[in-house]
Short mmCIF file of C-alpha atoms in Angstrom, two decimals:
data_model
loop_
_atom_site.label_atom_id
_atom_site.label_comp_id
_atom_site.label_asym_id
_atom_site.label_seq_id
_atom_site.Cartn_x
_atom_site.Cartn_y
_atom_site.Cartn_z
CA UNK A 1 95.67 -46.09 215.74
CA UNK A 2 91.99 -46.58 215.08
CA UNK A 3 91.06 -49.67 213.15
CA UNK A 4 87.96 -50.86 211.38
CA UNK A 5 87.59 -54.53 210.50
CA UNK A 6 85.18 -55.79 207.86
CA UNK A 7 84.53 -59.55 207.77
CA UNK A 8 82.53 -61.24 205.03
CA UNK A 9 82.99 -64.90 205.99
CA UNK A 10 85.48 -67.45 204.74
CA UNK A 11 83.60 -69.17 201.96
CA UNK A 12 80.67 -67.30 200.48
CA UNK A 13 81.68 -63.70 199.91
CA UNK A 14 79.12 -61.07 200.74
CA UNK A 15 79.60 -58.76 197.76
CA UNK A 16 77.38 -55.95 199.02
CA UNK A 17 79.46 -55.58 202.17
CA UNK A 18 82.60 -55.14 200.06
CA UNK A 19 80.89 -52.65 197.76
CA UNK A 20 79.70 -50.61 200.73
CA UNK A 21 82.89 -50.57 202.75
CA UNK A 22 85.32 -49.90 199.90
CA UNK A 23 83.28 -47.19 198.20
CA UNK A 24 84.85 -43.69 198.13
CA UNK A 25 81.92 -42.25 200.07
CA UNK A 26 82.35 -44.72 202.91
CA UNK A 27 86.13 -44.27 202.96
CA UNK A 28 85.59 -40.51 203.10
CA UNK A 29 83.46 -41.11 206.19
CA UNK A 30 86.30 -43.12 207.72
CA UNK A 31 88.60 -40.11 207.29
CA UNK A 32 86.00 -37.96 209.05
CA UNK A 33 85.78 -40.48 211.89
CA UNK A 34 89.60 -40.39 212.12
CA UNK A 35 90.17 -44.06 211.37
CA UNK A 36 93.80 -44.89 210.52
CA UNK A 37 93.42 -48.54 209.53
CA UNK A 38 90.80 -50.28 207.44
CA UNK A 39 91.02 -54.07 207.15
CA UNK A 40 88.71 -55.89 204.77
CA UNK A 41 88.51 -59.70 204.92
CA UNK A 42 86.88 -60.53 201.60
CA UNK A 43 86.74 -64.33 201.36
CA UNK A 44 88.12 -66.95 199.04
CA UNK A 45 86.12 -66.34 195.86
CA UNK A 46 87.84 -65.08 192.72
CA UNK A 47 84.92 -62.73 192.04
CA UNK A 48 85.55 -60.95 195.31
CA UNK A 49 89.24 -60.49 194.57
CA UNK A 50 88.50 -58.84 191.21
CA UNK A 51 85.95 -56.57 192.85
CA UNK A 52 88.33 -55.59 195.66
CA UNK A 53 91.05 -54.73 193.14
CA UNK A 54 88.76 -52.53 191.08
CA UNK A 55 87.60 -50.67 194.18
CA UNK A 56 91.16 -50.11 195.38
CA UNK A 57 92.15 -48.73 191.96
CA UNK A 58 89.25 -46.33 192.18
CA UNK A 59 90.16 -45.26 195.72
CA UNK A 60 93.76 -44.63 194.66
CA UNK A 61 92.47 -42.22 192.02
CA UNK A 62 89.86 -40.45 194.15
CA UNK A 63 92.23 -39.91 197.08
CA UNK A 64 95.97 -39.28 196.99
CA UNK A 65 98.11 -42.38 196.94
CA UNK A 66 101.88 -42.48 196.43
CA UNK A 67 102.32 -46.13 195.52
CA UNK A 68 98.84 -47.27 194.51
CA UNK A 69 97.55 -50.74 195.43
CA UNK A 70 100.27 -53.25 196.25
CA UNK A 71 99.61 -56.98 196.03
CA UNK A 72 101.26 -59.35 198.45
CA UNK A 73 101.08 -63.11 198.66
CA UNK A 74 97.86 -65.05 199.20
CA UNK A 75 95.45 -62.35 198.10
CA UNK A 76 96.72 -59.58 200.37
CA UNK A 77 96.35 -56.13 198.82
CA UNK A 78 97.58 -52.98 200.58
CA UNK A 79 96.74 -49.40 199.76
CA UNK A 80 97.74 -46.25 201.63
CA UNK A 81 95.73 -43.16 200.82
CA UNK A 82 95.89 -39.57 202.01
CA UNK A 83 93.21 -36.94 202.38
CA UNK A 84 93.74 -33.51 203.93
CA UNK A 85 96.97 -34.68 205.60
CA UNK A 86 95.25 -37.67 207.20
CA UNK A 87 96.51 -41.13 206.27
CA UNK A 88 94.41 -44.29 205.97
CA UNK A 89 95.98 -47.70 205.51
CA UNK A 90 93.68 -50.14 203.75
CA UNK A 91 94.51 -53.81 203.92
CA UNK A 92 92.46 -56.41 202.10
CA UNK A 93 92.91 -60.10 202.94
CA UNK A 94 91.25 -63.26 201.72
CA UNK A 95 91.07 -65.03 205.02
CA UNK A 96 93.30 -65.51 208.02
CA UNK A 97 93.18 -68.48 210.36
CA UNK A 98 94.21 -66.17 213.18
CA UNK A 99 91.82 -63.39 212.19
CA UNK A 100 90.66 -62.91 215.78
CA UNK A 101 94.13 -62.56 217.28
CA UNK A 102 95.66 -60.59 214.42
CA UNK A 103 92.82 -58.25 213.53
CA UNK A 104 89.64 -58.45 215.65
CA UNK A 105 91.50 -57.94 218.90
CA UNK A 106 93.12 -54.77 217.56
CA UNK A 107 90.01 -53.24 216.02
CA UNK A 108 87.83 -50.48 217.42
CA UNK A 109 84.85 -51.36 215.30
CA UNK A 110 83.84 -54.48 213.39
CA UNK A 111 81.39 -54.57 210.51
CA UNK A 112 80.38 -58.13 209.68
CA UNK A 113 78.00 -60.41 207.85
CA UNK A 114 75.57 -62.23 210.15
CA UNK A 115 77.42 -65.56 210.41
CA UNK A 116 77.30 -66.87 213.98
CA UNK A 117 81.03 -67.55 214.03
CA UNK A 118 81.89 -64.00 212.99
CA UNK A 119 79.38 -62.47 215.42
CA UNK A 120 80.76 -64.50 218.32
CA UNK A 121 84.36 -63.73 217.40
CA UNK A 122 83.68 -59.99 217.76
CA UNK A 123 81.36 -60.10 220.75
CA UNK A 124 83.65 -62.38 222.74
CA UNK A 125 86.44 -59.87 222.06
CA UNK A 126 84.07 -57.19 223.42
CA UNK A 127 84.11 -55.16 220.22
CA UNK A 128 81.53 -52.77 218.87
CA UNK A 129 79.77 -54.61 216.08
CA UNK A 130 77.61 -53.60 213.16
CA UNK A 131 75.91 -56.35 211.16
CA UNK A 132 74.86 -56.09 207.54
CA UNK A 133 72.48 -58.94 206.78
CA UNK A 134 72.88 -60.71 203.47
CA UNK A 135 69.39 -60.47 201.96
CA UNK A 136 70.39 -62.71 199.08
CA UNK A 137 70.67 -65.79 201.27
CA UNK A 138 67.66 -68.07 200.95
CA UNK A 139 66.88 -68.57 204.59
CA UNK A 140 66.20 -65.73 206.97
CA UNK A 141 68.08 -67.27 209.91
CA UNK A 142 70.80 -64.69 209.58
CA UNK A 143 68.29 -61.86 210.00
CA UNK A 144 66.69 -63.70 212.93
CA UNK A 145 69.95 -64.18 214.78
CA UNK A 146 71.09 -60.61 214.10
CA UNK A 147 67.78 -59.20 215.35
CA UNK A 148 67.83 -61.46 218.40
CA UNK A 149 71.29 -60.14 219.31
CA UNK A 150 70.22 -56.57 218.63
CA UNK A 151 67.39 -57.01 221.13
CA UNK A 152 70.06 -57.78 223.70
CA UNK A 153 71.69 -54.48 222.64
CA UNK A 154 75.06 -56.18 222.06
CA UNK A 155 75.28 -55.15 218.41
CA UNK A 156 73.54 -53.04 215.75
CA UNK A 157 71.91 -54.32 212.61
CA UNK A 158 72.43 -52.01 209.65
CA UNK A 159 69.83 -51.29 207.06
CA UNK A 160 70.68 -52.51 203.58
CA UNK A 161 70.21 -48.96 202.33
CA UNK A 162 73.63 -47.42 201.71
CA UNK A 163 72.85 -43.97 203.15
CA UNK A 164 71.44 -45.42 206.33
CA UNK A 165 74.35 -47.85 206.57
CA UNK A 166 76.84 -44.97 206.50
CA UNK A 167 74.79 -42.99 209.01
CA UNK A 168 74.70 -45.94 211.41
CA UNK A 169 78.47 -46.51 211.22
CA UNK A 170 79.02 -42.80 211.93
CA UNK A 171 76.66 -42.85 214.92
CA UNK A 172 77.79 -46.11 216.45
CA UNK A 173 80.78 -44.33 217.96
CA UNK A 174 78.59 -42.48 220.46
CA UNK A 175 76.35 -45.41 221.22
CA UNK A 176 76.51 -47.55 224.31
CA UNK A 177 76.56 -51.31 223.80
CA UNK A 178 75.73 -53.95 226.37
CA UNK A 179 78.24 -56.73 226.78
CA UNK A 180 77.11 -60.23 225.97
CA UNK A 181 77.06 -62.35 229.13
CA UNK A 182 79.70 -65.02 229.53
CA UNK A 183 79.06 -68.30 227.67
CA UNK A 184 77.38 -71.06 229.66
CA UNK A 185 79.03 -73.98 227.88
CA UNK A 186 80.00 -75.72 231.12
CA UNK A 187 76.29 -76.46 231.58
CA UNK A 188 76.75 -79.10 228.91
CA UNK A 189 79.53 -80.70 230.93
CA UNK A 190 77.23 -80.85 233.97
CA UNK A 191 74.47 -82.37 231.86
CA UNK A 192 76.83 -84.99 230.47
CA UNK A 193 78.12 -85.90 233.92
CA UNK A 194 74.58 -86.09 235.29
CA UNK A 195 73.45 -88.30 232.41
CA UNK A 196 76.41 -90.65 232.70
CA UNK A 197 75.63 -91.73 236.26
CA UNK B 1 57.26 -75.44 201.14
CA UNK B 2 59.43 -75.85 204.18
CA UNK B 3 56.76 -77.90 205.88
CA UNK B 4 56.69 -80.21 202.90
CA UNK B 5 60.38 -80.85 203.13
CA UNK B 6 60.13 -81.49 206.84
CA UNK B 7 57.31 -83.96 206.43
CA UNK B 8 59.17 -85.66 203.63
CA UNK B 9 62.34 -85.95 205.68
CA UNK B 10 60.46 -87.18 208.73
CA UNK B 11 58.75 -89.89 206.70
CA UNK B 12 61.97 -90.92 205.01
CA UNK B 13 63.70 -91.13 208.37
CA UNK B 14 60.87 -93.06 209.99
CA UNK B 15 60.96 -95.64 207.24
CA UNK B 16 64.73 -95.84 207.55
CA UNK B 17 64.48 -96.23 211.32
CA UNK B 18 62.04 -99.11 211.10
CA UNK B 19 64.11 -100.67 208.36
CA UNK B 20 67.17 -100.48 210.59
CA UNK B 21 65.37 -101.90 213.61
CA UNK B 22 64.03 -104.84 211.62
CA UNK B 23 67.42 -105.43 210.02
CA UNK B 24 69.12 -105.34 213.39
CA UNK B 25 66.53 -107.72 214.86
CA UNK B 26 67.36 -110.16 212.10
CA UNK B 27 71.08 -109.78 212.60
CA UNK B 28 70.92 -110.21 216.35
CA UNK B 29 68.72 -113.27 216.11
CA UNK B 30 71.23 -114.93 213.84
CA UNK B 31 74.02 -116.84 215.63
CA UNK B 32 76.65 -114.68 213.95
CA UNK B 33 76.27 -112.02 216.62
CA UNK B 34 78.17 -114.10 219.14
CA UNK B 35 81.33 -113.17 217.28
CA UNK B 36 81.80 -110.58 220.00
CA UNK B 37 82.89 -112.85 222.82
CA UNK B 38 82.62 -111.72 226.42
CA UNK B 39 86.35 -111.34 226.67
CA UNK B 40 86.31 -108.65 224.02
CA UNK B 41 83.21 -106.97 225.27
CA UNK B 42 84.82 -105.96 228.54
CA UNK B 43 87.65 -104.45 226.56
CA UNK B 44 87.46 -100.71 226.22
CA UNK B 45 89.39 -100.22 223.04
CA UNK B 46 88.62 -101.01 219.49
CA UNK B 47 90.16 -104.35 218.71
CA UNK B 48 91.03 -104.58 215.06
CA UNK B 49 94.21 -106.61 215.46
CA UNK B 50 95.28 -109.09 218.07
CA UNK B 51 98.72 -107.54 218.34
CA UNK B 52 97.39 -104.18 219.37
CA UNK B 53 95.13 -105.80 221.96
CA UNK B 54 98.08 -107.48 223.57
CA UNK B 55 100.03 -104.27 223.44
CA UNK B 56 97.25 -102.27 225.02
CA UNK B 57 96.69 -104.92 227.64
CA UNK B 58 100.36 -104.64 228.56
CA UNK B 59 100.19 -100.90 228.74
CA UNK B 60 97.18 -101.15 230.96
CA UNK B 61 98.79 -103.43 233.48
CA UNK B 62 102.06 -101.56 233.56
CA UNK B 63 100.66 -98.06 233.58
CA UNK B 64 97.81 -98.45 236.00
CA UNK B 65 96.93 -95.17 237.55
CA UNK B 66 94.77 -94.81 240.64
CA UNK B 67 92.07 -92.66 239.10
CA UNK B 68 91.57 -95.15 236.35
CA UNK B 69 90.76 -97.78 238.92
CA UNK B 70 88.38 -95.69 240.92
CA UNK B 71 86.33 -94.24 238.07
CA UNK B 72 85.47 -95.88 234.87
CA UNK B 73 86.15 -93.42 232.08
CA UNK B 74 83.01 -91.90 230.60
CA UNK B 75 83.02 -92.70 226.92
CA UNK B 76 81.89 -89.59 225.09
CA UNK B 77 81.11 -89.65 221.41
CA UNK B 78 81.20 -86.16 219.90
CA UNK B 79 79.94 -85.33 216.44
CA UNK B 80 81.66 -82.54 214.58
CA UNK B 81 79.74 -81.16 211.65
CA UNK B 82 81.08 -78.73 209.12
CA UNK B 83 82.40 -75.19 209.77
CA UNK B 84 79.95 -73.46 212.08
CA UNK B 85 78.87 -76.60 213.91
CA UNK B 86 82.43 -77.64 214.68
CA UNK B 87 83.18 -74.08 215.74
CA UNK B 88 80.33 -74.06 218.24
CA UNK B 89 81.18 -77.54 219.53
CA UNK B 90 84.80 -76.57 220.17
CA UNK B 91 83.65 -73.38 221.91
CA UNK B 92 81.55 -75.58 224.22
CA UNK B 93 84.29 -78.16 224.84
CA UNK B 94 86.73 -75.34 225.66
CA UNK B 95 84.62 -74.48 228.68
CA UNK B 96 84.73 -77.96 230.18
CA UNK B 97 86.55 -78.01 233.50
CA UNK B 98 87.00 -81.75 233.60
CA UNK B 99 87.39 -82.70 229.98
CA UNK B 100 89.88 -85.35 231.01
CA UNK B 101 87.17 -87.35 232.78
CA UNK B 102 85.76 -88.11 229.37
CA UNK B 103 87.30 -90.51 226.93
CA UNK B 104 86.69 -88.62 223.70
CA UNK B 105 85.76 -90.14 220.39
CA UNK B 106 85.14 -87.69 217.57
CA UNK B 107 83.11 -88.31 214.44
CA UNK B 108 84.02 -86.10 211.52
CA UNK B 109 82.32 -85.78 208.14
CA UNK B 110 84.49 -87.06 205.35
CA UNK B 111 86.26 -84.32 203.43
CA UNK B 112 85.98 -81.88 206.31
CA UNK B 113 89.68 -81.16 206.79
CA UNK B 114 89.07 -77.89 208.65
CA UNK B 115 87.22 -79.69 211.44
CA UNK B 116 90.01 -82.25 211.81
CA UNK B 117 92.58 -79.47 211.95
CA UNK B 118 90.63 -77.48 214.52
CA UNK B 119 89.85 -80.37 216.82
CA UNK B 120 93.40 -81.74 216.80
CA UNK B 121 94.64 -78.22 217.55
CA UNK B 122 92.18 -77.98 220.42
CA UNK B 123 93.16 -81.39 221.81
CA UNK B 124 96.88 -80.61 221.48
CA UNK B 125 96.43 -77.38 223.44
CA UNK B 126 94.40 -79.22 226.06
CA UNK B 127 96.96 -81.97 226.53
CA UNK B 128 99.75 -79.39 226.84
CA UNK B 129 97.86 -77.67 229.63
CA UNK B 130 97.30 -80.98 231.33
CA UNK B 131 100.97 -81.78 231.18
CA UNK B 132 101.71 -78.46 232.83
CA UNK B 133 99.29 -79.30 235.59
CA UNK B 134 100.92 -82.73 235.83
CA UNK B 135 97.58 -84.40 235.37
CA UNK B 136 98.56 -87.65 233.83
CA UNK B 137 95.13 -89.10 234.45
CA UNK B 138 93.63 -87.89 231.23
CA UNK B 139 92.44 -90.09 228.45
CA UNK B 140 93.93 -87.80 225.86
CA UNK B 141 96.05 -90.60 224.53
CA UNK B 142 92.96 -92.62 223.81
CA UNK B 143 91.26 -90.00 221.67
CA UNK B 144 89.71 -91.57 218.63
CA UNK B 145 88.63 -90.09 215.33
CA UNK B 146 86.16 -91.69 212.93
CA UNK B 147 85.17 -90.37 209.53
CA UNK B 148 81.65 -90.79 208.19
CA UNK B 149 80.12 -89.70 204.88
CA UNK B 150 77.99 -86.55 204.95
CA UNK B 151 74.23 -87.00 205.22
CA UNK B 152 73.31 -83.99 203.15
CA UNK B 153 75.26 -81.47 201.17
CA UNK B 154 74.12 -77.86 201.32
CA UNK B 155 71.85 -76.87 198.45
CA UNK B 156 71.34 -80.41 197.27
CA UNK B 157 68.14 -81.55 195.56
CA UNK B 158 65.60 -83.74 197.38
CA UNK B 159 66.38 -86.93 195.52
CA UNK B 160 70.14 -86.65 195.78
CA UNK B 161 69.86 -85.65 199.40
CA UNK B 162 67.72 -88.70 200.13
CA UNK B 163 70.20 -90.94 198.36
CA UNK B 164 73.09 -89.44 200.34
CA UNK B 165 71.15 -89.79 203.57
CA UNK B 166 70.49 -93.46 202.89
CA UNK B 167 74.13 -94.05 201.98
CA UNK B 168 75.33 -92.21 205.05
CA UNK B 169 72.81 -94.10 207.15
CA UNK B 170 73.99 -97.45 205.84
CA UNK B 171 77.65 -96.67 206.51
CA UNK B 172 76.82 -95.44 210.00
CA UNK B 173 74.77 -98.51 210.81
CA UNK B 174 77.62 -100.70 209.61
CA UNK B 175 80.20 -98.74 211.60
CA UNK B 176 78.22 -98.99 214.81
CA UNK B 177 76.97 -102.54 214.35
CA UNK B 178 80.49 -103.83 214.11
CA UNK B 179 81.52 -102.31 217.43
CA UNK B 180 82.01 -104.75 220.23
CA UNK B 181 79.77 -104.34 223.23
CA UNK B 182 82.23 -102.49 225.43
CA UNK B 183 82.92 -99.94 222.75
CA UNK B 184 79.55 -98.27 222.73
CA UNK B 185 79.73 -94.72 224.03
CA UNK B 186 78.03 -93.79 227.29
CA UNK B 187 77.11 -90.43 225.83
CA UNK B 188 76.58 -88.98 222.41
CA UNK B 189 76.94 -85.22 222.11
CA UNK B 190 75.94 -83.51 218.89
CA UNK B 191 74.83 -80.08 217.73
CA UNK B 192 73.07 -79.86 214.44
CA UNK B 193 74.76 -81.24 211.35
CA UNK B 194 72.67 -83.71 209.35
CA UNK B 195 75.18 -86.47 210.05
CA UNK B 196 73.88 -86.51 213.62
CA UNK B 197 70.65 -88.16 212.50
CA UNK B 198 71.97 -91.52 211.29
CA UNK B 199 74.34 -91.77 214.25
CA UNK B 200 71.65 -90.88 216.78
CA UNK B 201 69.06 -93.20 215.24
CA UNK B 202 71.53 -96.09 215.03
CA UNK B 203 72.47 -95.64 218.67
CA UNK B 204 68.79 -95.36 219.59
CA UNK B 205 68.01 -98.54 217.71
CA UNK B 206 70.89 -100.31 219.45
CA UNK B 207 69.59 -99.06 222.78
CA UNK B 208 66.13 -100.31 221.85
CA UNK B 209 67.66 -103.73 221.28
CA UNK B 210 69.52 -103.60 224.56
CA UNK B 211 72.93 -103.48 222.93
CA UNK B 212 74.05 -100.19 224.43
CA UNK B 213 73.00 -97.58 226.96
CA UNK B 214 74.08 -94.48 225.11
CA UNK B 215 72.39 -91.26 226.23
CA UNK B 216 71.88 -88.68 223.51
CA UNK B 217 72.50 -85.02 224.32
CA UNK B 218 71.63 -82.54 221.61
CA UNK B 219 72.62 -78.88 221.55
CA UNK B 220 70.78 -76.71 219.04
CA UNK B 221 72.91 -74.31 217.02
CA UNK B 222 73.03 -70.66 218.06
CA UNK B 223 71.78 -69.79 214.59
CA UNK B 224 68.34 -71.16 215.49
CA UNK B 225 66.23 -68.53 217.21
CA UNK B 226 62.59 -69.24 216.39
CA UNK B 227 62.51 -72.77 215.00
CA UNK B 228 64.41 -75.96 215.63
CA UNK B 229 66.53 -77.13 212.72
CA UNK B 230 65.45 -80.21 210.79
CA UNK B 231 68.10 -82.18 212.67
CA UNK B 232 66.70 -80.83 215.94
CA UNK B 233 63.14 -81.82 215.02
CA UNK B 234 64.20 -85.32 214.07
CA UNK B 235 66.39 -85.87 217.10
CA UNK B 236 63.94 -84.41 219.64
CA UNK B 237 61.91 -87.61 220.12
CA UNK B 238 64.91 -89.88 220.66
CA UNK B 239 67.32 -87.68 222.63
CA UNK B 240 67.64 -87.69 226.40
CA UNK B 241 68.38 -83.99 226.69
CA UNK B 242 67.89 -81.13 224.24
CA UNK B 243 69.53 -77.81 225.00
CA UNK B 244 68.66 -74.68 223.00
CA UNK B 245 70.35 -71.30 223.05
CA UNK B 246 67.41 -68.92 222.60
CA UNK B 247 64.38 -68.55 224.87
CA UNK B 248 61.68 -68.63 222.14
CA UNK B 249 62.76 -72.17 221.27
CA UNK B 250 62.43 -73.38 224.84
CA UNK B 251 58.95 -71.86 225.00
CA UNK B 252 57.86 -73.33 221.71
CA UNK B 253 59.03 -76.92 222.09
CA UNK B 254 58.53 -79.14 225.10
CA UNK B 255 61.62 -80.82 226.61
CA UNK B 256 63.93 -78.10 225.32
CA UNK B 257 66.16 -76.69 228.04
CA UNK B 258 67.49 -73.15 228.02
CA UNK B 259 70.42 -71.85 230.08
CA UNK B 260 71.49 -68.87 228.01
CA UNK B 261 74.02 -68.75 225.22
CA UNK B 262 76.51 -71.59 225.52
CA UNK B 263 79.13 -70.67 222.95
#
């Protein structure tokens, strides 16, 4: 099993990330990279669900699929496709409270938006992480935080150009990542205890 | 553009702060303040009804535990903002080795059900672990939750945001003014949401008036790399400690401490 996880955040869906990761060209690349599972967490917006469905329909036509897309409860859509005897299981979910335990922990690669929560979830699970920054967001904090992490070599920031995005995902396999050092949260406890005396 | 908003917010807050201080001066000068008698002020719990006081008093005398006698519990007020802020705060609290030495009181923004869910889940897990360790000395039973209106909604216009801030400020001032003396927290820990401002400024004003000794500890969000958030800028002058999570921030602003990533 080799799993890719795509996370777009719980509330505001990052449409470009869905477009990129569910496009036939990208999925073709996943076959080349021998991925067997592709999980896309697409968020709670209705717009995203419609988009995901249309992409899955397209993928079912481009590749071979016996059953086509199957919808489960709570926005879960499954699609199994075949290509040159290889099988790829695509699972799209709105959001899962236990995303980290159920999916992140079992993934070999995570592609995510630049939300701090999502970044930390992957890095703390010691996963290889590629970030696509949402250039439509007003503030540039997301780019700043992604770049700051990239300087530490704990993740890679993808270009918003589709070709370069695909190239990066293909190359990331052979790249060495540094592990983020352990969190220093207990410092706050020490500060609190020092201040209380 | 951003500078304009900052200046505007700083001015608005300064005016509000002075307004609060003057209002509090007036209130404290009036004889009405003595409604918090000494007897109540030594009491550590909120005392809304006489029945519950008696009940708690009983519990205290019957269930005295040695640690309780030796150390006074440290009253810690923790502010939980929305989504990301709560997430970071819980990540920090998870790393505490002696969480049970603190008597926790959480402030949650109204309508933020996810934060309530997450913090109660965290506390439940914590108390389970403590039971396993047979540490009955914790103050888990005394955990308090208070809801306050949001100071600013994301993407809100200036005018509406100012109105909401004033409203939130007023409610916060009221909430904290009506506390009895013994109820004031020893420490206030917060990390970024706008709601932190009214709470911090109220506590600061109370401290200024000699009504409490609350120390303010502010942790800047991990999302801030180059610039402090508006909340950070406003809280900087009145907080006792400010901890940031990226080096450039510590270099840029005086008094900011950096120890690496905390979450």
